[in-house]
Amino acid sequence: MEAKTNEDCLKVHKMKKKVLRKQARAQHTLMRHEGIKCVSHATQSLVIANAGLGNGMSRHQLLRILEEYGAMEVLLMPPNKPYSFGKYRTTEEAKKAFNALNGKEVMLEDCGQNIILYINFVEKVSLQNAVPTSLPPGLMVIEKIISPEEERRMLESIDWKGGEDTENAQKTLKHRRVKHFGYEFCYDNNNIDRDKPLPGGLPEICNPFLEKCLKQGYIKHKPDQLTVNQYEPGQGIPPHTDTHSAFEDEIISLSLGAEIVMDFKHPDGHTVAIMLPRCSLLVMTGESRYLWTHGITPRKYDVIQASELGQKVGAITADVGDLTLNRRETRTSFTFRKVRRSPCNCIYPSVCDSQKGQQKLVQPSFPQNEMEASKLEQEYVHKVYEEIATHFSSTRHSPWPRIVEFLRSLPTGSIVADIGCGNGKYLGINEDLYMVGCDRSKNLVDICGEKHFEAFVCDALSVPIRSGSCDACISIAVIHHFSTAERRLATIRELARLLRPGGRALVYVWAMEQEYKNQKSKYLKEKNGSKNKEKEMNTGTAQRPLDGQGPDNSSQDSAWSDQLLKDLKDEGCGANPVGDSRLPVHTNRTSFHSQDLLVPWHLKGGTKKKEESVDTVLVPGGSKESQELSPVFHRYYHVFCEGELEAVCSSLDCVRVEKSYYDQGNWCVILEKL
């Protein structure tokens, strides 16, 4: 009996240790994803790990679990995340929930899977909603385009039991069942064979519906191709754009049997989730048809607006206080297209198969004077960030821990300037600070404004803030975009000007050493397991002596800059100089072989394959071709060698280097204003 009691105590002890480990892991996840720190003392607010939309917990079920211990004031469920935030009316109610639910096993109602909840306290529940989204240009969703009786007749008209020898092409694909009329749609190239029409044409049952679409102006020509898809829960279609040369402008799709969420993605990475209710019509024309991809993610549940019970038409907003899960049901779509008989001449040549090969290769040279440097940065930094701002922002959501640590270490009430704030991911880290951001990109500053952060547009070389007015500054991943030593020095001098005596600045720049102390940086590790050997184009450095031509600052600074470059080259940092001064194009996720280079930014949804040589489409951000949204943009970088950033900072007699360190592929310094 005593042995059994000891065994039970051991099991309880092991379970408690496991819960503590899982709690700690949940704390780290929350800090990494949201920049929110858990606290050890009881508060009204909880974060519930393992109970989120991302792992199958619906709002209804979670509310029922939490409300057993008191009324909820707030319940926030971020989309696609495995955690949620809840706030009780009193701390006592939150403590009851914490004690009862931490480590508790519950069953997810819809799928019958068991999960264990892990609870932590947070100071308050506060999450930024994503920016409200609008429909892609040229896209419409029309509700109740047909009646339930018409829906029933159209569904019954499709014979899914027929074999392959039926007069219409029918296939069972991996992701759904399909049937074709008029012409067979080829899924390997999203095209059709005009020379092989199918017998019978389109079903007569579709004629009244198509006449209505013509009369209402949703289509200009009567379609001659129909694809019928049937999706079971968990099935979908890969993201794609129907081949330009195959079909005319309008593509329309009728949703029958059940509602579903369709995902649209712009080449810059911006995505919009669209609710398609039962008996609704989706109309794709113009940009939404030619430029955006559309697809249905294979899953059994969609994230939808809770208040609308899944029936809200159009874009689904990421209101974390009004999202839940909706179980999918069997849906059938009728997608109608008009076969094109001539080449496509749309205004999107960079993604048009009829207009391939019209872009030119442009490869800039390293700047030889101040005017060339400014022009290079304008074309290969400023204009590029304006083009990629939305996609760039979508990849910049997780604060770096050591930058968060710096901001949290500042005294309450400190005035802090984020010079080159991007999408503002550090502006809200510490609410005890007065933070203001600035960035050269208007589109990124607009994103900060949408998040209700204080930010304005300016150049890091000339910041319109009074001298000596800041207690601290941060400059994260900015200075490496300036193309001469003089301009990089000038940006650090500008940071020092803003600081009061005793004020501190944190500076991060990209390191040439992406493998440091036998450890690969995250940048190299994220090569997605590619087995190909590293490739570099034009691996010789493009850095040349600057001939003393720089901004009108001081000849001492200019002379120091030249000497620094000479010293660094003598120490072997970077490749040997070559006669060709063209800037090399870097191969992503590989080591650097030159300090000055162009780094590709691949637009998600573009047509370029990873294995292709990066110079197949090389277009400056502000060129006419790039305005057609080519699949890849190129940003200028000067990657810093070990000791280079400290040397630049030490050349200024108004600051001292308080600390320097290497952080995941970046050289970093903390400066103090003297």
XYZ file of C-alpha atoms in Angstrom:
674
model
C 0.000 0.000 0.000
C 2.824 2.361 0.953
C 4.689 1.509 -2.280
C 1.618 2.353 -4.294
C 1.277 5.669 -2.468
C 4.908 6.525 -3.244
C 4.357 5.611 -6.888
C 1.311 7.902 -7.051
C 3.287 10.751 -5.458
C 6.061 10.258 -8.023
C 3.551 10.425 -10.866
C 2.054 13.635 -9.465
C 5.540 15.120 -9.072
C 6.450 14.259 -12.677
C 3.190 15.740 -13.930
C 3.820 18.987 -12.036
C 7.318 19.228 -13.507
C 5.917 18.648 -17.005
C 3.308 21.375 -16.513
C 6.004 23.791 -15.347
C 8.138 22.999 -18.423
C 5.190 23.515 -20.747
C 4.293 26.754 -18.967
C 7.826 28.059 -19.470
C 7.764 27.057 -23.138
C 4.443 28.878 -23.585
C 5.990 31.988 -22.000
C 8.881 31.934 -24.489
C 6.483 31.426 -27.425
C 4.389 34.401 -26.344
C 7.447 36.620 -25.989
C 8.758 35.562 -29.383
C 5.463 35.982 -31.250
C 3.863 38.959 -29.524
C 6.594 40.592 -27.417
C 4.360 40.062 -24.346
C 5.967 39.077 -21.039
C 4.207 36.771 -18.580
C 4.238 37.671 -14.873
C 4.506 35.513 -11.750
C 1.876 37.366 -9.698
C -1.875 37.000 -10.168
C -3.730 39.481 -12.403
C -7.146 39.655 -14.056
C -5.652 38.545 -17.382
C -4.569 35.105 -18.554
C -2.933 33.658 -21.641
C -4.219 30.158 -22.383
C -1.751 28.071 -24.385
C -3.020 25.144 -26.484
C -6.444 26.817 -26.681
C -6.401 28.868 -29.870
C -7.926 28.998 -33.309
C -4.657 27.602 -34.641
C -5.112 24.249 -32.905
C -8.872 23.737 -33.210
C -10.407 25.501 -30.206
C -13.563 27.430 -31.090
C -14.595 30.644 -29.354
C -17.805 29.022 -28.123
C -16.018 26.114 -26.440
C -13.292 28.255 -24.858
C -15.829 30.728 -23.495
C -17.804 27.896 -21.920
C -14.647 26.538 -20.245
C -13.494 29.922 -18.927
C -16.898 31.170 -17.793
C -17.155 28.359 -15.243
C -14.931 30.528 -13.015
C -16.408 33.979 -13.653
C -17.693 36.335 -16.313
C -15.238 37.205 -19.079
C -14.679 40.870 -19.902
C -12.525 40.153 -22.966
C -11.596 37.076 -25.003
C -9.042 37.594 -27.767
C -8.238 34.768 -30.191
C -5.505 35.657 -32.732
C -5.932 33.942 -36.121
C -3.777 30.835 -36.684
C -2.204 31.019 -33.204
C -2.300 28.198 -30.609
C -3.069 30.538 -27.714
C -5.770 32.963 -26.576
C -6.073 35.815 -24.079
C -8.857 36.214 -21.518
C -9.643 38.879 -18.941
C -11.890 38.315 -15.907
C -13.713 41.001 -13.936
C -11.640 40.269 -10.825
C -8.229 38.868 -9.994
C -9.847 36.274 -7.729
C -11.817 34.826 -10.665
C -8.634 34.683 -12.752
C -6.822 32.853 -9.920
C -9.628 30.286 -9.715
C -9.367 29.657 -13.452
C -5.561 29.433 -13.253
C -5.628 26.877 -10.441
C -8.367 24.781 -12.046
C -7.257 24.824 -15.684
C -3.455 24.843 -15.653
C -2.421 21.354 -16.785
C -6.051 20.281 -17.305
C -6.873 17.916 -20.171
C -9.894 18.858 -22.289
C -11.382 17.454 -25.482
C -11.827 19.581 -28.596
C -15.528 19.332 -29.364
C -15.458 19.112 -33.146
C -12.597 16.661 -33.664
C -12.573 14.653 -30.417
C -8.864 15.277 -29.849
C -7.556 15.658 -26.282
C -5.359 18.660 -25.443
C -3.810 19.996 -22.229
C -4.206 23.656 -21.286
C -1.246 25.659 -19.943
C -2.040 28.966 -18.253
C 0.064 32.034 -17.430
C -0.759 35.473 -16.025
C -0.124 38.631 -18.077
C -0.434 42.243 -16.979
C -3.187 43.045 -19.457
C -4.928 41.749 -22.536
C -4.045 43.886 -25.542
C -3.392 42.805 -29.126
C -3.198 44.907 -32.260
C -5.716 43.866 -34.871
C -4.423 43.501 -38.392
C -5.143 46.397 -40.711
C -8.681 46.092 -42.132
C -8.492 44.690 -45.621
C -10.510 45.490 -48.707
C -11.310 43.250 -51.651
C -8.612 42.932 -54.330
C -9.222 45.416 -57.188
C -11.588 43.992 -59.787
C -13.135 41.394 -57.461
C -16.818 41.231 -56.494
C -18.905 38.860 -54.369
C -22.658 38.873 -55.085
C -24.885 37.224 -52.481
C -27.904 35.036 -53.298
C -27.346 35.163 -57.043
C -29.568 32.080 -57.356
C -32.407 30.659 -55.271
C -32.175 27.467 -53.169
C -34.346 25.716 -55.772
C -31.981 26.716 -58.607
C -29.059 25.569 -56.464
C -30.698 22.164 -55.957
C -31.326 21.685 -59.698
C -27.761 22.658 -60.653
C -26.275 20.270 -58.099
C -28.516 17.422 -59.271
C -27.487 18.034 -62.897
C -23.934 16.826 -62.218
C -23.559 13.045 -62.420
C -20.566 12.189 -60.239
C -21.155 8.453 -60.658
C -20.282 8.341 -64.350
C -17.036 6.673 -65.404
C -14.116 7.977 -67.417
C -15.873 7.005 -70.634
C -18.605 9.635 -70.131
C -18.828 12.330 -72.778
C -17.373 14.964 -70.412
C -13.906 14.815 -68.903
C -14.138 13.831 -65.249
C -11.299 13.243 -62.812
C -10.808 12.621 -59.130
C -7.857 14.765 -58.116
C -5.922 14.535 -54.878
C -7.672 17.615 -53.514
C -11.207 17.263 -54.951
C -13.478 15.799 -57.642
C -13.700 17.731 -60.890
C -15.696 17.630 -64.085
C -15.152 19.678 -67.267
C -17.475 21.003 -69.963
C -16.594 22.751 -73.216
C -12.843 22.259 -72.794
C -10.797 20.269 -70.325
C -8.892 22.444 -67.869
C -5.278 21.240 -67.576
C -4.071 21.546 -63.997
C -0.387 21.164 -64.775
C -0.319 24.529 -66.580
C -3.724 26.115 -65.744
C -4.533 26.115 -69.460
C -6.739 24.379 -72.037
C -6.198 22.704 -75.430
C -8.183 24.811 -77.891
C -7.889 22.088 -80.534
C -9.693 19.498 -78.400
C -13.147 20.755 -77.430
C -15.300 18.369 -75.429
C -18.575 17.166 -76.954
C -21.847 18.597 -75.747
C -20.773 22.080 -74.658
C -22.039 23.575 -71.396
C -25.071 22.073 -69.595
C -28.393 23.703 -70.504
C -29.211 24.092 -66.805
C -26.583 26.872 -66.704
C -28.185 29.035 -69.419
C -30.657 31.004 -67.218
C -27.894 31.769 -64.736
C -25.480 32.904 -67.475
C -28.158 35.093 -69.100
C -28.639 36.795 -65.732
C -24.863 37.405 -65.443
C -24.761 38.909 -68.950
C -27.744 41.128 -68.220
C -26.253 42.353 -64.912
C -22.882 43.071 -66.583
C -20.854 40.593 -64.554
C -19.528 39.106 -67.822
C -19.153 40.578 -71.322
C -19.146 37.288 -73.261
C -20.990 34.044 -72.736
C -18.510 31.463 -71.354
C -17.598 28.365 -73.348
C -15.693 26.491 -70.618
C -16.984 25.195 -67.281
C -15.149 23.415 -64.483
C -17.214 21.857 -61.709
C -15.298 21.145 -58.485
C -16.555 19.313 -55.434
C -14.674 19.774 -52.169
C -15.069 17.657 -49.080
C -13.974 19.131 -45.710
C -10.176 19.153 -45.622
C -9.796 19.502 -49.406
C -8.845 22.585 -51.414
C -7.030 23.960 -54.447
C -3.414 25.207 -54.637
C -2.871 28.982 -55.069
C -2.774 29.863 -58.766
C -3.563 32.424 -61.433
C -5.398 31.136 -64.494
C -3.054 31.428 -67.480
C -3.466 34.829 -69.141
C -3.396 33.580 -72.726
C -5.951 30.842 -72.066
C -8.987 32.874 -71.006
C -10.571 36.295 -71.368
C -10.769 38.784 -68.532
C -13.849 37.723 -66.546
C -13.771 34.490 -64.579
C -16.847 33.780 -62.451
C -17.404 31.081 -59.836
C -20.677 30.007 -58.230
C -20.567 28.521 -54.684
C -23.150 25.781 -54.042
C -23.888 23.544 -51.079
C -21.825 25.340 -48.442
C -19.870 28.503 -47.707
C -16.071 28.545 -47.819
C -13.138 30.925 -47.337
C -10.946 31.563 -50.404
C -7.491 33.101 -50.006
C -6.238 35.770 -52.430
C -2.569 36.760 -52.448
C -0.835 39.714 -54.088
C 2.716 39.141 -55.419
C 4.074 41.332 -52.594
C 2.764 38.788 -50.050
C -0.369 40.680 -49.002
C -3.225 38.206 -48.438
C -6.977 38.657 -48.171
C -9.323 35.927 -46.933
C -12.681 36.156 -48.711
C -15.892 34.592 -47.385
C -17.910 33.023 -50.221
C -21.399 32.281 -48.890
C -23.633 29.563 -50.259
C -25.421 30.612 -53.495
C -22.997 33.531 -53.989
C -21.087 34.512 -57.140
C -17.401 35.402 -57.207
C -16.396 37.679 -60.117
C -12.680 38.103 -60.903
C -11.644 40.787 -63.397
C -8.622 43.022 -63.937
C -5.979 42.922 -61.223
C -7.734 40.253 -59.130
C -7.847 37.948 -62.160
C -4.433 38.620 -63.744
C -2.138 39.473 -60.821
C -3.444 37.923 -57.576
C -3.375 34.203 -56.954
C -6.450 32.507 -55.517
C -6.776 29.190 -53.756
C -8.520 27.251 -51.014
C -6.325 26.053 -48.164
C -6.965 22.363 -47.376
C -8.437 22.336 -43.861
C -11.562 21.201 -42.045
C -12.271 24.569 -40.388
C -12.221 28.178 -41.560
C -11.514 31.193 -39.364
C -14.562 33.453 -39.678
C -16.284 36.397 -37.974
C -18.055 35.076 -34.899
C -20.752 37.750 -34.893
C -21.773 37.023 -38.480
C -21.831 33.234 -38.041
C -19.742 32.804 -41.154
C -22.162 34.581 -43.474
C -20.303 37.886 -43.807
C -19.550 38.576 -47.458
C -16.129 39.794 -48.512
C -12.852 40.184 -46.669
C -12.597 38.576 -43.231
C -11.060 41.101 -40.849
C -8.545 39.913 -38.277
C -10.559 41.263 -35.318
C -9.095 39.090 -32.559
C -12.129 39.812 -30.416
C -14.586 38.471 -33.014
C -13.099 35.367 -34.622
C -14.091 31.735 -34.326
C -13.904 28.472 -36.272
C -16.470 27.220 -38.776
C -16.594 23.537 -39.752
C -16.526 23.077 -43.516
C -19.151 21.088 -45.366
C -19.233 19.640 -48.874
C -19.072 22.512 -51.392
C -19.486 22.442 -55.165
C -18.301 25.277 -57.394
C -19.243 26.055 -60.990
C -16.394 28.107 -62.531
C -17.083 29.625 -65.951
C -14.456 30.982 -68.356
C -14.356 32.358 -71.910
C -11.560 30.837 -74.035
C -9.195 33.499 -75.445
C -8.457 33.368 -79.172
C -5.605 35.914 -79.313
C -2.538 36.725 -77.170
C -3.085 38.549 -73.889
C -2.089 42.226 -73.866
C -2.888 42.998 -70.209
C -1.081 45.686 -68.214
C 0.817 43.096 -66.136
C 3.561 41.951 -68.547
C 5.879 40.681 -65.797
C 3.408 37.882 -64.947
C 1.851 37.429 -68.395
C 2.797 34.362 -70.444
C 1.997 36.238 -73.689
C 4.463 39.025 -72.845
C 7.431 37.162 -71.392
C 10.971 38.339 -72.047
C 10.195 42.050 -72.148
C 12.172 42.973 -69.045
C 15.766 44.113 -69.289
C 18.751 43.201 -67.178
C 20.113 46.164 -65.252
C 23.086 45.796 -62.906
C 24.281 48.953 -61.141
C 27.857 49.834 -60.276
C 29.348 50.851 -56.956
C 28.957 54.636 -56.500
C 32.011 56.786 -57.155
C 30.653 60.016 -55.688
C 27.929 61.434 -53.457
C 25.456 61.939 -56.306
C 25.826 58.349 -57.496
C 25.461 57.064 -53.913
C 22.221 58.969 -53.413
C 20.858 57.730 -56.738
C 21.817 54.118 -55.959
C 20.034 54.236 -52.596
C 17.004 55.877 -54.163
C 16.656 53.110 -56.775
C 17.795 50.079 -54.775
C 16.643 50.951 -51.254
C 13.949 53.645 -51.042
C 11.866 52.717 -54.078
C 12.171 49.006 -53.381
C 10.852 49.352 -49.821
C 7.911 51.376 -51.098
C 7.090 48.511 -53.482
C 7.526 45.650 -51.002
C 6.275 47.425 -47.850
C 3.204 45.238 -47.271
C 5.049 41.956 -47.836
C 8.059 43.203 -45.851
C 5.816 44.161 -42.936
C 4.150 40.739 -42.950
C 7.570 39.143 -42.331
C 8.551 41.544 -39.533
C 6.327 40.615 -36.607
C 8.607 38.955 -34.028
C 10.716 41.388 -31.916
C 14.330 40.374 -31.343
C 14.843 39.544 -27.632
C 18.009 41.618 -27.046
C 16.409 44.719 -28.567
C 13.364 44.161 -26.361
C 15.745 43.810 -23.399
C 17.379 47.164 -24.239
C 14.018 48.946 -24.488
C 12.728 47.398 -21.268
C 15.907 48.468 -19.437
C 15.254 52.179 -20.075
C 13.819 54.293 -17.235
C 10.079 54.958 -17.179
C 9.181 58.074 -19.132
C 12.252 57.983 -21.400
C 11.937 59.663 -24.803
C 13.090 57.197 -27.464
C 13.466 57.626 -31.234
C 13.412 54.599 -33.556
C 15.329 55.780 -36.623
C 14.274 53.507 -39.483
C 11.304 52.057 -37.615
C 9.901 50.031 -40.549
C 6.446 48.727 -39.636
C 6.883 49.865 -36.032
C 7.327 46.470 -34.414
C 9.437 48.023 -31.607
C 7.337 51.146 -31.032
C 4.884 49.397 -28.716
C 7.272 47.108 -26.831
C 7.482 49.205 -23.645
C 4.435 51.327 -22.928
C 6.322 53.131 -20.145
C 8.393 54.919 -22.814
C 7.506 57.832 -25.084
C 8.505 56.404 -28.466
C 8.431 58.010 -31.899
C 9.519 56.376 -35.138
C 10.633 57.582 -38.526
C 11.365 55.821 -41.784
C 12.259 56.758 -45.353
C 9.357 54.607 -46.660
C 5.990 56.363 -46.635
C 4.173 53.037 -47.036
C 5.870 51.598 -43.941
C 5.100 54.760 -41.969
C 1.463 54.417 -43.066
C 1.457 50.899 -41.587
C 2.754 52.360 -38.305
C -0.120 54.869 -38.380
C -2.632 52.096 -38.907
C -1.260 50.496 -35.738
C -1.746 53.835 -33.916
C 1.992 54.439 -33.471
C 3.622 57.877 -33.733
C 5.818 57.893 -36.845
C 6.804 60.227 -39.673
C 8.721 60.132 -42.959
C 12.316 61.339 -43.062
C 15.837 60.319 -44.038
C 18.173 58.941 -41.371
C 20.810 61.441 -42.560
C 18.636 64.355 -41.449
C 16.087 63.709 -38.708
C 13.825 66.678 -37.836
C 14.086 66.175 -34.064
C 15.703 68.754 -31.735
C 19.322 68.054 -30.757
C 19.817 66.499 -27.325
C 16.107 65.775 -26.855
C 16.188 61.946 -26.751
C 17.074 59.715 -23.835
C 17.697 56.812 -26.219
C 17.684 55.908 -29.916
C 17.578 52.636 -31.782
C 18.713 52.016 -35.354
C 17.879 48.461 -36.363
C 18.967 47.172 -39.788
C 19.223 50.640 -41.324
C 22.836 51.837 -41.613
C 23.857 48.902 -43.820
C 21.654 50.388 -46.588
C 23.923 53.465 -46.982
C 26.352 52.950 -49.826
C 29.487 54.881 -48.758
C 31.554 54.975 -45.584
C 30.910 58.718 -45.265
C 27.140 58.285 -45.375
C 27.230 55.456 -42.827
C 29.327 57.645 -40.515
C 26.895 60.538 -41.021
C 23.927 58.432 -39.877
C 25.692 57.521 -36.630
C 26.644 61.182 -36.109
C 22.958 62.033 -36.551
C 21.986 59.470 -33.890
C 24.508 61.042 -31.503
C 23.101 64.523 -32.204
C 19.630 63.442 -31.068
C 20.852 62.077 -27.715
C 21.141 64.062 -24.498
C 24.447 63.682 -22.594
C 24.336 60.234 -21.004
C 21.750 59.045 -23.528
C 22.239 55.666 -25.191
C 21.789 54.314 -28.714
C 21.459 50.715 -29.900
C 22.636 50.001 -33.459
C 22.221 46.764 -35.444
C 23.791 46.105 -38.869
C 24.043 42.971 -40.974
C 27.280 41.029 -40.497
C 29.450 39.639 -43.240
C 30.267 36.791 -40.865
C 27.140 34.665 -41.016
C 29.058 31.836 -39.378
C 30.608 33.028 -36.121
C 32.372 30.958 -33.459
C 31.448 27.762 -35.344
C 27.748 28.637 -35.213
C 25.691 29.343 -38.347
C 23.304 32.288 -38.192
C 19.565 31.819 -38.529
C 19.887 33.333 -42.024
C 22.066 30.433 -43.178
C 20.078 27.800 -41.267
C 16.859 28.824 -43.035
C 18.082 27.647 -46.403
C 15.159 25.212 -46.413
C 17.359 22.172 -46.568
C 18.634 22.889 -50.059
C 21.189 20.290 -51.116
C 22.641 22.510 -53.794
C 26.112 23.852 -53.183
C 26.418 27.545 -52.472
C 26.434 29.669 -55.590
C 27.529 33.272 -55.900
C 27.335 35.529 -58.918
C 30.103 38.061 -59.517
C 31.715 37.219 -56.193
C 34.423 39.869 -56.405
C 33.932 42.911 -54.210
C 32.763 46.123 -55.809
C 34.208 48.320 -53.047
C 36.711 50.908 -54.280
C 38.578 53.801 -52.681
C 36.284 56.805 -52.386
C 38.726 59.453 -53.612
C 37.786 61.693 -50.688
C 34.465 62.609 -52.271
C 31.780 62.741 -49.582
C 29.303 65.053 -47.865
C 30.496 68.430 -46.646
C 31.283 67.349 -43.083
C 34.930 67.242 -42.047
C 38.036 66.258 -43.930
C 39.151 64.322 -40.839
C 36.098 62.051 -41.028
C 36.593 61.526 -44.762
C 40.253 60.676 -44.332
C 39.366 58.276 -41.518
C 36.776 56.563 -43.750
C 39.312 55.910 -46.470
C 41.791 54.580 -43.916
C 39.152 52.287 -42.391
C 38.342 50.765 -45.773
C 42.039 50.235 -46.455
C 42.601 48.629 -43.051
C 39.645 46.317 -43.418
C 40.780 45.182 -46.859
C 44.293 44.642 -45.572
C 42.836 42.420 -42.850
C 41.143 40.269 -45.464
C 37.518 41.167 -44.766
C 35.761 40.674 -48.083
C 36.921 39.387 -51.424
C 39.778 40.851 -53.386
C 38.862 43.913 -55.442
C 38.353 43.410 -59.143
C 38.300 45.728 -62.104
C 34.558 45.342 -62.626
C 32.756 47.767 -60.298
C 29.299 46.286 -60.863
C 27.574 45.256 -57.666
C 27.292 41.474 -57.307
C 23.916 39.854 -56.751
C 23.827 37.735 -53.624
C 22.361 34.232 -53.553
C 19.931 34.120 -50.651
C 20.721 31.928 -47.621
C 24.411 31.625 -48.496
C 27.579 33.171 -47.071
C 28.611 36.634 -48.207
C 31.606 36.974 -50.528
C 31.419 40.723 -50.955
C 30.694 43.566 -48.562
C 28.726 45.618 -51.081
C 26.025 43.740 -52.935
C 22.415 43.458 -54.035
C 20.217 41.108 -52.029
C 17.111 39.732 -53.789
C 13.674 40.115 -52.231
C 11.424 37.409 -53.656
C 7.810 38.438 -53.872
C 5.558 35.654 -52.638
C 3.227 34.519 -55.370
C 5.702 35.473 -58.097
C 6.433 33.235 -61.028
C 10.155 32.894 -60.335
C 11.391 29.549 -59.095
C 13.957 29.292 -56.330
C 16.349 27.318 -58.478
C 16.457 29.969 -61.189
C 19.477 32.220 -61.457
C 18.705 35.426 -59.624
C 19.665 37.635 -62.572
C 16.881 36.413 -64.859
C 14.721 39.334 -63.741
C 16.873 42.106 -62.303
C 14.983 45.378 -62.193
C 15.553 48.478 -60.042
C 12.709 49.248 -57.694
C 11.740 52.501 -59.379
C 11.956 51.376 -62.981
C 9.002 51.106 -65.298
C 9.309 47.331 -65.295
C 9.153 47.089 -61.503
C 5.902 49.013 -61.454
C 4.462 45.956 -63.144
C 5.478 44.065 -59.964
C 8.226 41.753 -61.150
C 8.771 38.616 -59.048
C 12.032 39.849 -57.494
C 13.447 43.174 -56.274
C 17.018 43.939 -55.277
C 18.131 45.919 -52.223
C 21.577 47.425 -51.754
C 23.504 46.302 -48.639
C 26.911 46.977 -47.155
C 27.523 44.055 -44.784
C 29.858 44.906 -41.896
C 33.023 43.008 -40.965
C 33.929 42.257 -37.372
C 35.189 45.449 -35.689
C 34.006 47.743 -38.478
C 30.947 49.112 -36.688
C 32.920 49.821 -33.504
C 35.603 51.555 -35.591
C 33.007 53.798 -37.230
C 31.488 54.718 -33.856
C 34.846 55.243 -32.167
C 35.814 57.811 -34.789
C 33.272 60.212 -33.245
C 34.567 61.982 -30.145
C 31.037 62.662 -28.834
C 30.180 59.015 -28.052
C 31.766 55.984 -26.449
C 31.079 52.328 -27.247
C 29.499 50.979 -24.073
C 29.032 47.463 -25.418
C 29.418 45.522 -28.658
C 28.225 42.040 -29.495
C 27.170 39.621 -32.262
C 23.499 38.658 -32.420
C 22.282 36.107 -34.988
C 24.162 37.392 -38.012
C 24.287 41.050 -36.932
C 26.991 43.258 -35.425
C 25.570 45.396 -32.644
C 26.770 48.274 -30.466
C 25.347 50.255 -27.563
C 26.640 53.830 -27.579
C 26.640 56.443 -24.816
C 26.572 60.190 -25.569
C 29.444 61.959 -23.776
